[in-house]
Structures are given as structure tokens and as C-alpha cells.
RNA sequence: GCCACCUUAGCUCAGCGGUAGAGCGAUGCUUUCGUAAAGCAUAGGUCCAGGGUUCAAAUCCCUGAGGUGGCUCCA
């Protein structure tokens, strides 16, 4: 005799387990009509599923016109839309397309499928697929669930010859995969093992299209609303690059065509905010294929934005007791063998710059490519024993040892600044009295990112970190972490960035890949969590996301099309001090290992500016604007006064320009508005007479009226010096 | 790197086998004007590069480069 509790606390009792539809009908016919699924104890189920026991329930409904669809309703619709799309693709492209995995996502859904050699799914198919989907939706076929015993079901799937579905079934049943072979272990099933397999027919089982699926789904295809194929991409089975390559087709669905159209229009709008579009329009940066992929050329206007940010953070660093250093863009290979970066991360580094004489000598010996690499990546016996002694482990294996006269030496374009900073720390003795040592540098690093991964300013091959390394004692760690987070907080609040999430990367529970002792890790993780808590914003603890050398705190923001980018980061490192044999003298007059914090509150200047351009849609606050004020003379007759106004502003340290084109004032206003200049000063004979300026802020607000020039100058200076995020100078 | 798509004037794009087009921008002239585009004129192209098919290629095919969206990766 189950009792179901509704969200408002009302209780409904029945003689026997009831389905969602029956419960909805008991509440009201309107609700039963609108119902597309139900939530039982927080878990989403088919409407036809009967809840066996007492439970908290909630009916999920198709939204009424004008009503916002709930996330649960969208989830159900989109999950079902994925099935409909898969059926449509098999109709349009061929039945030999093998389905693998098709879940809903935040903005829609996708289906991963194996497309046989010789065939492909391209954008040319999209209209046909979307059209077929519309037909299936219009047919309003019931979506029917049925179960088969595990053996029977598996037999059936094997007979169908789709190893991906066999693999899904085996994972659902908690069996080891008989088909998935890879270097990586298959990810564990997200849910508990089931006893039988569930299938969903889009229509009548045995007659219509069917798919192995755990559900849940909407009761019929007519409940999907409007759906559309969005894009096609390649993916890997189980996300494993050594595994099969699959084709991933993305789609999205909404309750109505209007909402779908609105979503598509939003995407178009978002594209206009894209930092690559604005960056070109406002001449902020340039990427030139002759210079190289992923290498940013900062143009004069963009350089101003970056310089202002650097000046801003520089002032904060001085307040916090940092000292600034400069280090070169390259370092000896041996330096990076010491830090462990080379050759461990060689796949994401630019190839080393090797000594010509060593290379010539090896070539003269007729050295093979493999041997050449071995000699570049190898170390001397002495190096090996020193390193292994420091790390107290077989960090460097015997097979990497190369005789001294065969070693090829060279340099590496630096992928990290830390080895250089470690060497600065090591260059003089340190007492516990002068700890912590905080070395800061806008250090430019180079990493070889895969070409498909490059993206405007947000993913590049050369970038400048607002880097610093804090060498501190164990006891100082919590306070230093706190200081690092304060910096990030100051940056985000000054720039009015509120939409970010904080990720605390911790150890995986069962892993031996980490360096450092358990005690020091516990302490560092506690410090990270305490520091994150002090931020006053929600954060997620993510086990397994720590670096191998220590836990970390990352700040992640979304770009205009919803992609996440990591900006600021604070990382604890127990490894570096050991590898570089760093020490300070403690009160006991004995050497101690410092802890190192790597931190970059902006992350990289490139990525941060890219995100910032989108954040402001190019309309920077005055202090960051490349051009802060533009003087617009009404006509040439007012040019002399305009130049006088410009002179006064220039002398006040304001970035000002003057528009002396023969255009009409309307045209000049539009040009300045398009360039997102914070303040326009319209000056004509009237203003000249009174030594005044007529102010207009960024074209957003209309004519603000006239004010004395001196008053405007002091207003702008005040706004800039306090780094105000809004335009506040008004008559 | 993988899959799909894209690459035509400075920018945004049309043309898709038969001699290269538009809007904006630029330049010049006229206008001297009070708050989101004055008028007229002119210049501007190896149609991403290389190869092939064809009487004929921006257009069709192949290879390469660069870009976009995903996948994978991110010390």
C-alpha cells in the first residue's frame, strides 16, 4: 500500500503500486495530459513505471505555452530526441550505421555512432535527417519500454553484431567487457548493475525502431516538440584515443519551434560577442599564419588592455610582498630534466633546440633517429644518481643513461617558469627569517598544443603567465594560500566577474602516483579547502584532479558559447624543492625543505584577455579602454577648441583622440560608439564659449548634456584611478 | 592529431563550369553640419596554395596550409 508524497507535502495512498500516469490522473486530468515523466525520490522515471514503495514524487510536465521547460522535462525530451535522431540517421545514411551511446547534454543531446568505412555523415545530410525527425515526431509514436533477461538480451545484441551495444549491456549488467580492448580500463558503470536489460521501441516492439537503453523517455514522440541536428564531430569510444573512432552527431530539442528558433538566435547573438570577432573589429590582437598558429600578436590597442591589467596586479603584488624577477625564454635541457618536464611532457613541448656541434658529431657517426632522440633525452650517470638520491626513488631509470661524450645538449623553449625561479631561490642561502620568498614574473611560456585544440586567445601555443612561485615553510602554507586567493578575489571583483566556479583538485583516494608524504598532503589539502571556503562562493572538491605534485585550486569561467576555460590557479608543490634540492635554514640551524606554491591569478594574459573581451563585449571600463575619450568637433570650425580639449586631457594622462574627419556629427558618434569608446566629447561653438564639453557615454546613453571641461577631466581621472567598472562621469 | 564544414576586395558575404560582384570600410571632391551612417566619384582581387579533369575552373577532383565546431590532451 504505497503512499506517494507530492512536492507540496500532500500524500496520496494507493492499494497497489501505481504508474506516474495513474498518479497524475488521480491528481487531475490536466496534469495527466501534460505529464511526460515523473521523479521518484529524486530519480527520473518513465511515466509508465510503477513506484513500488512509499516515495516523494513529482510529476514532470510538458511546459504550457509561455512556460519555461524544467530541466527534467528537457532531459526527457532530449534523451528521446536522441533516439529519434538515431532512427532518422539510420533511415537517411544506412542501417549499417552502428549506434553506440546517445545521452542528453546541457544544451541538447548527441549520439555517438560507428559509420562504416566509405560512408560519412556530413552537413549535407542534416536537412534530410532533421526532416525525417520531424516526421517521426509528427507520427506521435508511443515510446515503449520492455525488458529482456540478461542472457537473452545479450544473445540478441551479439546477433545484431553491434559490439558497442554489447559493451553497454555488459557494463549495465556489471560484467567485464568482452569487446572493449584498450590501454585504458573502461570507465565503471555509473549505476548499480541491473538484472535484466531494457529496450525502448519508438513505436511497437518488434515492428518499429528499437534501442538498448536504460531510459527514461517521454511517453511518445509527439512530446519531443521541435528538434534539430546541430553539428557533427569525431569522438573516441569511451573517450579513449587508442580506441575506435566514432562519429558524434549533436542535436538539440525544445518544447516548441519558437523556443528552438530563439535558442538558435541566441547562438547567433553570442557569436557577435566572440573575442575573435570583437578582437578583429576593435583591433585588439592579430594572429598571423606566417608567424604561426596559436601565437598572439598584441596590437597597440590590445597591448594597452594587457599593460593596464599587469600594472593593476603589479600594484597588488607589491602590497603582498612579492619581488619581481625576469628570466629568459629558454633554458638548458638539463634544467628541464631536473624539473622532470623534459622529456616527460615532450608531446606538448616544442622540440628542443640542440647544440649544432653535438648534432654534427652524432650525424657523422651515422646515428639513427631513435638513437638521436635517446641521446637528447638521456642523462649522465652522475645526473641519474644525484636525482635518484634526492627523490629517494628510481625516478630516472638506467636505460636513460647515456655516456657523457655521447650526450647531446641543448635548450628548451620554456614550458614552465618554475625551474628558472627555483634557480633564483637556490642562488642565495635562505634563513627561516626571510621566508616566504615570493618571486613574480610575467613569464612567457611555449607549449605545443594540438592544432585542433587552438582557439583564438583562449588556447594558444605561446602565452604569458602572471606567474609567481612562493617558497614557504609548512606553517606558512595556509596564510600564503589565502594571500593567493585574495589576489584572485580582487581581480574578479574589480572587473565585475561573478560568473565563475571554483574547483579544488584533491588526490584520488587510491593512487600512488603522487609525490610527497601523506601528512604533508593532508595539510595542504586542508589548507586548500580552508582557503576556498574563505572565498564565500560555492566550490567543488574534485578527487583525482590534483597535480601529481600537490593539490590545487582552479578558477573556471565560461565563454560566450558555454565552453569552460581555466583562468586563475593556485597549486601546492612538494616535488620541486626536492628535485632542485632547495632548502632554507630553520631555527634549529638545520636545512629544511620549503613548500612551493605556483600561482597565476589571471592564468595567462592571452586567455584572460580573451575571456575579458567577451565579458565586456569589447566595452571595457574606462581604466582598461585603449581609447578612453574621443573628442568630436561638430564641424571644422570647432577643430581648434577640440584640439585644446584634447591637449588638456593628454596632459591629464588620459588616452584621448580626436575625430577630425569631415563627416557629420551623427556619423562621428556612430563611429565612436562602434569602437566602444567610453566617453565622447561633442564640442561645438556653444561649448567653446563656455570652456565646456558635451558628454555622451559609450553611445548607450543619449546626450548627457554639457559640463565644464575641468570637471570632466577630474571625473575621468578619478574613475580611472579607482578602476571603476562603470561609466560614472556625468554633468 | 581525428571527424565535419569553411577559405572570393581591409571587413561581412553573394556568385558554384563560359571574362570577378555587393554592402561597409579606404581615398578624393562637394557639404561645415549639435548627438547611432550626408551626397557623388575613384581605387582596391594570384577567388588560400599546388596539382589534375575540361575547349574553358573561383566553381568539379586530389594534396597541402589556415580557420570554425566537437573529440582527445592541458605539467
PDB file of C-alpha atoms in Angstrom, chain A residues 166-322:
ATOM      1  CA  UNK A 166      27.026  -5.388 -26.291  1.00  0.00           C
ATOM      2  CA  UNK A 167      29.578  -3.388 -24.324  1.00  0.00           C
ATOM      3  CA  UNK A 168      26.878  -1.065 -22.936  1.00  0.00           C
ATOM      4  CA  UNK A 169      24.801  -4.094 -21.913  1.00  0.00           C
ATOM      5  CA  UNK A 170      27.740  -5.772 -20.227  1.00  0.00           C
ATOM      6  CA  UNK A 171      28.533  -2.629 -18.299  1.00  0.00           C
ATOM      7  CA  UNK A 172      24.877  -2.246 -17.266  1.00  0.00           C
ATOM      8  CA  UNK A 173      24.911  -5.835 -16.036  1.00  0.00           C
ATOM      9  CA  UNK A 174      28.179  -5.281 -14.191  1.00  0.00           C
ATOM     10  CA  UNK A 175      30.023  -7.816 -16.353  1.00  0.00           C
ATOM     11  CA  UNK A 176      33.568  -7.385 -17.612  1.00  0.00           C
ATOM     12  CA  UNK A 177      33.530  -6.156 -21.208  1.00  0.00           C
ATOM     13  CA  UNK A 178      34.059  -8.891 -23.763  1.00  0.00           C
ATOM     14  CA  UNK A 179      34.565  -6.436 -26.605  1.00  0.00           C
ATOM     15  CA  UNK A 180      36.280  -3.321 -25.252  1.00  0.00           C
ATOM     16  CA  UNK A 181      40.029  -3.632 -25.558  1.00  0.00           C
ATOM     17  CA  UNK A 182      42.246  -0.747 -24.747  1.00  0.00           C
ATOM     18  CA  UNK A 183      45.212   0.599 -22.892  1.00  0.00           C
ATOM     19  CA  UNK A 184      42.857   2.353 -20.525  1.00  0.00           C
ATOM     20  CA  UNK A 185      40.425   0.500 -18.275  1.00  0.00           C
ATOM     21  CA  UNK A 186      36.801   1.007 -19.269  1.00  0.00           C
ATOM     22  CA  UNK A 187      35.115   3.547 -17.018  1.00  0.00           C
ATOM     23  CA  UNK A 188      32.939   1.951 -14.401  1.00  0.00           C
ATOM     24  CA  UNK A 189      29.183   1.906 -14.952  1.00  0.00           C
ATOM     25  CA  UNK A 190      27.546   4.902 -13.307  1.00  0.00           C
ATOM     26  CA  UNK A 191      24.711   2.920 -11.802  1.00  0.00           C
ATOM     27  CA  UNK A 192      24.408  -0.290  -9.912  1.00  0.00           C
ATOM     28  CA  UNK A 193      24.357  -3.421 -12.007  1.00  0.00           C
ATOM     29  CA  UNK A 194      20.915  -4.385 -13.284  1.00  0.00           C
ATOM     30  CA  UNK A 195      19.457  -7.864 -13.538  1.00  0.00           C
ATOM     31  CA  UNK A 196      17.873  -7.506 -16.961  1.00  0.00           C
ATOM     32  CA  UNK A 197      18.287  -5.291 -19.996  1.00  0.00           C
ATOM     33  CA  UNK A 198      15.784  -2.662 -21.010  1.00  0.00           C
ATOM     34  CA  UNK A 199      14.941  -1.767 -24.585  1.00  0.00           C
ATOM     35  CA  UNK A 200      12.950   1.130 -25.951  1.00  0.00           C
ATOM     36  CA  UNK A 201      10.904   0.890 -29.115  1.00  0.00           C
ATOM     37  CA  UNK A 202       9.940   4.093 -30.867  1.00  0.00           C
ATOM     38  CA  UNK A 203       6.501   2.629 -31.556  1.00  0.00           C
ATOM     39  CA  UNK A 204       5.625  -1.044 -31.314  1.00  0.00           C
ATOM     40  CA  UNK A 205       8.311  -3.518 -30.174  1.00  0.00           C
ATOM     41  CA  UNK A 206       9.254  -5.855 -32.981  1.00  0.00           C
ATOM     42  CA  UNK A 207       7.767  -3.537 -35.555  1.00  0.00           C
ATOM     43  CA  UNK A 208       9.390  -0.125 -35.121  1.00  0.00           C
ATOM     44  CA  UNK A 209      12.873   1.104 -34.409  1.00  0.00           C
ATOM     45  CA  UNK A 210      14.402  -0.094 -31.103  1.00  0.00           C
ATOM     46  CA  UNK A 211      17.410   0.657 -28.976  1.00  0.00           C
ATOM     47  CA  UNK A 212      19.032  -0.780 -25.877  1.00  0.00           C
ATOM     48  CA  UNK A 213      18.612   1.999 -23.360  1.00  0.00           C
ATOM     49  CA  UNK A 214      18.210   2.458 -19.647  1.00  0.00           C
ATOM     50  CA  UNK A 215      15.752   5.320 -20.176  1.00  0.00           C
ATOM     51  CA  UNK A 216      13.792   7.197 -19.122  1.00  0.00           C
ATOM     52  CA  UNK A 217      11.914   8.684 -22.055  1.00  0.00           C
ATOM     53  CA  UNK A 218       8.847  10.767 -22.842  1.00  0.00           C
ATOM     54  CA  UNK A 219       5.737   8.629 -23.463  1.00  0.00           C
ATOM     55  CA  UNK A 220       5.511   9.376 -27.182  1.00  0.00           C
ATOM     56  CA  UNK A 221       7.498  11.081 -29.924  1.00  0.00           C
ATOM     57  CA  UNK A 222       4.956  13.891 -30.152  1.00  0.00           C
ATOM     58  CA  UNK A 223       6.199  15.046 -26.758  1.00  0.00           C
ATOM     59  CA  UNK A 224       9.570  15.996 -28.154  1.00  0.00           C
ATOM     60  CA  UNK A 225       8.417  19.310 -29.599  1.00  0.00           C
ATOM     61  CA  UNK A 226      10.970  20.644 -32.038  1.00  0.00           C
ATOM     62  CA  UNK A 227      14.337  19.025 -32.692  1.00  0.00           C
ATOM     63  CA  UNK A 228      17.226  19.728 -34.984  1.00  0.00           C
ATOM     64  CA  UNK A 229      20.624  18.339 -35.951  1.00  0.00           C
ATOM     65  CA  UNK A 230      23.313  20.825 -34.989  1.00  0.00           C
ATOM     66  CA  UNK A 231      26.753  19.535 -35.897  1.00  0.00           C
ATOM     67  CA  UNK A 232      28.912  16.508 -36.442  1.00  0.00           C
ATOM     68  CA  UNK A 233      32.272  15.707 -34.874  1.00  0.00           C
ATOM     69  CA  UNK A 234      34.568  12.788 -34.309  1.00  0.00           C
ATOM     70  CA  UNK A 235      34.853  11.197 -30.912  1.00  0.00           C
ATOM     71  CA  UNK A 236      36.508   8.184 -29.333  1.00  0.00           C
ATOM     72  CA  UNK A 237      34.860   5.121 -27.918  1.00  0.00           C
ATOM     73  CA  UNK A 238      34.959   5.536 -24.135  1.00  0.00           C
ATOM     74  CA  UNK A 239      36.821   8.792 -24.786  1.00  0.00           C
ATOM     75  CA  UNK A 240      39.948   6.750 -25.364  1.00  0.00           C
ATOM     76  CA  UNK A 241      42.091   7.955 -28.236  1.00  0.00           C
ATOM     77  CA  UNK A 242      43.556   4.498 -28.778  1.00  0.00           C
ATOM     78  CA  UNK A 243      40.114   3.068 -29.213  1.00  0.00           C
ATOM     79  CA  UNK A 244      37.634   3.165 -32.120  1.00  0.00           C
ATOM     80  CA  UNK A 245      36.895   6.494 -33.693  1.00  0.00           C
ATOM     81  CA  UNK A 246      33.199   7.228 -33.671  1.00  0.00           C
ATOM     82  CA  UNK A 247      31.108   9.897 -35.326  1.00  0.00           C
ATOM     83  CA  UNK A 248      29.285  12.116 -32.882  1.00  0.00           C
ATOM     84  CA  UNK A 249      26.201  13.908 -34.143  1.00  0.00           C
ATOM     85  CA  UNK A 250      24.946  16.765 -32.000  1.00  0.00           C
ATOM     86  CA  UNK A 251      21.341  17.880 -31.893  1.00  0.00           C
ATOM     87  CA  UNK A 252      19.041  19.869 -29.700  1.00  0.00           C
ATOM     88  CA  UNK A 253      15.348  19.849 -28.868  1.00  0.00           C
ATOM     89  CA  UNK A 254      12.893  22.284 -27.334  1.00  0.00           C
ATOM     90  CA  UNK A 255       9.201  22.054 -26.471  1.00  0.00           C
ATOM     91  CA  UNK A 256       8.297  24.372 -29.354  1.00  0.00           C
ATOM     92  CA  UNK A 257       9.723  25.571 -32.640  1.00  0.00           C
ATOM     93  CA  UNK A 258       9.703  29.135 -31.253  1.00  0.00           C
ATOM     94  CA  UNK A 259      11.977  28.157 -28.391  1.00  0.00           C
ATOM     95  CA  UNK A 260      14.279  26.311 -30.757  1.00  0.00           C
ATOM     96  CA  UNK A 261      14.421  29.361 -33.020  1.00  0.00           C
ATOM     97  CA  UNK A 262      15.070  31.567 -30.006  1.00  0.00           C
ATOM     98  CA  UNK A 263      17.946  29.318 -28.963  1.00  0.00           C
ATOM     99  CA  UNK A 264      19.442  29.451 -32.456  1.00  0.00           C
ATOM    100  CA  UNK A 265      19.103  33.248 -32.458  1.00  0.00           C
ATOM    101  CA  UNK A 266      20.866  33.357 -29.091  1.00  0.00           C
ATOM    102  CA  UNK A 267      23.741  31.368 -30.546  1.00  0.00           C
ATOM    103  CA  UNK A 268      23.980  33.896 -33.376  1.00  0.00           C
ATOM    104  CA  UNK A 269      23.998  36.740 -30.849  1.00  0.00           C
ATOM    105  CA  UNK A 270      26.688  35.029 -28.818  1.00  0.00           C
ATOM    106  CA  UNK A 271      28.888  34.775 -31.892  1.00  0.00           C
ATOM    107  CA  UNK A 272      28.940  38.563 -32.096  1.00  0.00           C
ATOM    108  CA  UNK A 273      30.441  38.675 -28.615  1.00  0.00           C
ATOM    109  CA  UNK A 274      33.131  36.193 -29.554  1.00  0.00           C
ATOM    110  CA  UNK A 275      36.546  37.620 -28.650  1.00  0.00           C
ATOM    111  CA  UNK A 276      37.883  36.681 -32.070  1.00  0.00           C
ATOM    112  CA  UNK A 277      35.194  38.757 -33.780  1.00  0.00           C
ATOM    113  CA  UNK A 278      35.493  41.707 -31.402  1.00  0.00           C
ATOM    114  CA  UNK A 279      39.260  41.386 -31.310  1.00  0.00           C
ATOM    115  CA  UNK A 280      39.428  41.984 -35.041  1.00  0.00           C
ATOM    116  CA  UNK A 281      36.759  44.673 -35.126  1.00  0.00           C
ATOM    117  CA  UNK A 282      38.392  46.638 -32.310  1.00  0.00           C
ATOM    118  CA  UNK A 283      41.943  45.829 -33.454  1.00  0.00           C
ATOM    119  CA  UNK A 284      42.961  44.264 -30.138  1.00  0.00           C
ATOM    120  CA  UNK A 285      45.118  41.394 -31.379  1.00  0.00           C
ATOM    121  CA  UNK A 286      46.122  39.558 -34.503  1.00  0.00           C
ATOM    122  CA  UNK A 287      47.046  36.004 -35.332  1.00  0.00           C
ATOM    123  CA  UNK A 288      49.066  35.602 -38.495  1.00  0.00           C
ATOM    124  CA  UNK A 289      49.642  32.261 -40.084  1.00  0.00           C
ATOM    125  CA  UNK A 290      53.074  33.388 -41.240  1.00  0.00           C
ATOM    126  CA  UNK A 291      54.045  33.922 -37.604  1.00  0.00           C
ATOM    127  CA  UNK A 292      52.475  30.653 -36.536  1.00  0.00           C
ATOM    128  CA  UNK A 293      49.331  29.026 -35.290  1.00  0.00           C
ATOM    129  CA  UNK A 294      48.386  29.861 -31.749  1.00  0.00           C
ATOM    130  CA  UNK A 295      50.835  32.745 -31.451  1.00  0.00           C
ATOM    131  CA  UNK A 296      49.272  36.052 -30.452  1.00  0.00           C
ATOM    132  CA  UNK A 297      50.431  39.354 -31.859  1.00  0.00           C
ATOM    133  CA  UNK A 298      49.309  42.035 -29.438  1.00  0.00           C
ATOM    134  CA  UNK A 299      48.398  45.095 -31.472  1.00  0.00           C
ATOM    135  CA  UNK A 300      48.751  48.574 -29.922  1.00  0.00           C
ATOM    136  CA  UNK A 301      45.180  48.728 -28.625  1.00  0.00           C
ATOM    137  CA  UNK A 302      45.214  45.227 -27.133  1.00  0.00           C
ATOM    138  CA  UNK A 303      48.617  45.904 -25.591  1.00  0.00           C
ATOM    139  CA  UNK A 304      47.100  48.775 -23.631  1.00  0.00           C
ATOM    140  CA  UNK A 305      44.497  46.457 -22.105  1.00  0.00           C
ATOM    141  CA  UNK A 306      47.135  43.910 -21.187  1.00  0.00           C
ATOM    142  CA  UNK A 307      49.524  46.521 -19.807  1.00  0.00           C
ATOM    143  CA  UNK A 308      46.789  48.036 -17.623  1.00  0.00           C
ATOM    144  CA  UNK A 309      45.978  44.602 -16.203  1.00  0.00           C
ATOM    145  CA  UNK A 310      49.644  43.968 -15.483  1.00  0.00           C
ATOM    146  CA  UNK A 311      50.049  47.341 -13.800  1.00  0.00           C
ATOM    147  CA  UNK A 312      46.947  46.643 -11.727  1.00  0.00           C
ATOM    148  CA  UNK A 313      48.111  43.257 -10.493  1.00  0.00           C
ATOM    149  CA  UNK A 314      51.675  44.536 -10.093  1.00  0.00           C
ATOM    150  CA  UNK A 315      50.497  47.053  -7.519  1.00  0.00           C
ATOM    151  CA  UNK A 316      48.698  44.314  -5.595  1.00  0.00           C
ATOM    152  CA  UNK A 317      51.806  42.130  -5.680  1.00  0.00           C
ATOM    153  CA  UNK A 318      53.924  44.879  -4.137  1.00  0.00           C
ATOM    154  CA  UNK A 319      51.365  45.208  -1.350  1.00  0.00           C
ATOM    155  CA  UNK A 320      51.665  41.481  -0.684  1.00  0.00           C
ATOM    156  CA  UNK A 321      55.441  41.496  -0.521  1.00  0.00           C
ATOM    157  CA  UNK A 322      56.291  39.930  -3.857  1.00  0.00           C
TER     158      UNK A 322
END
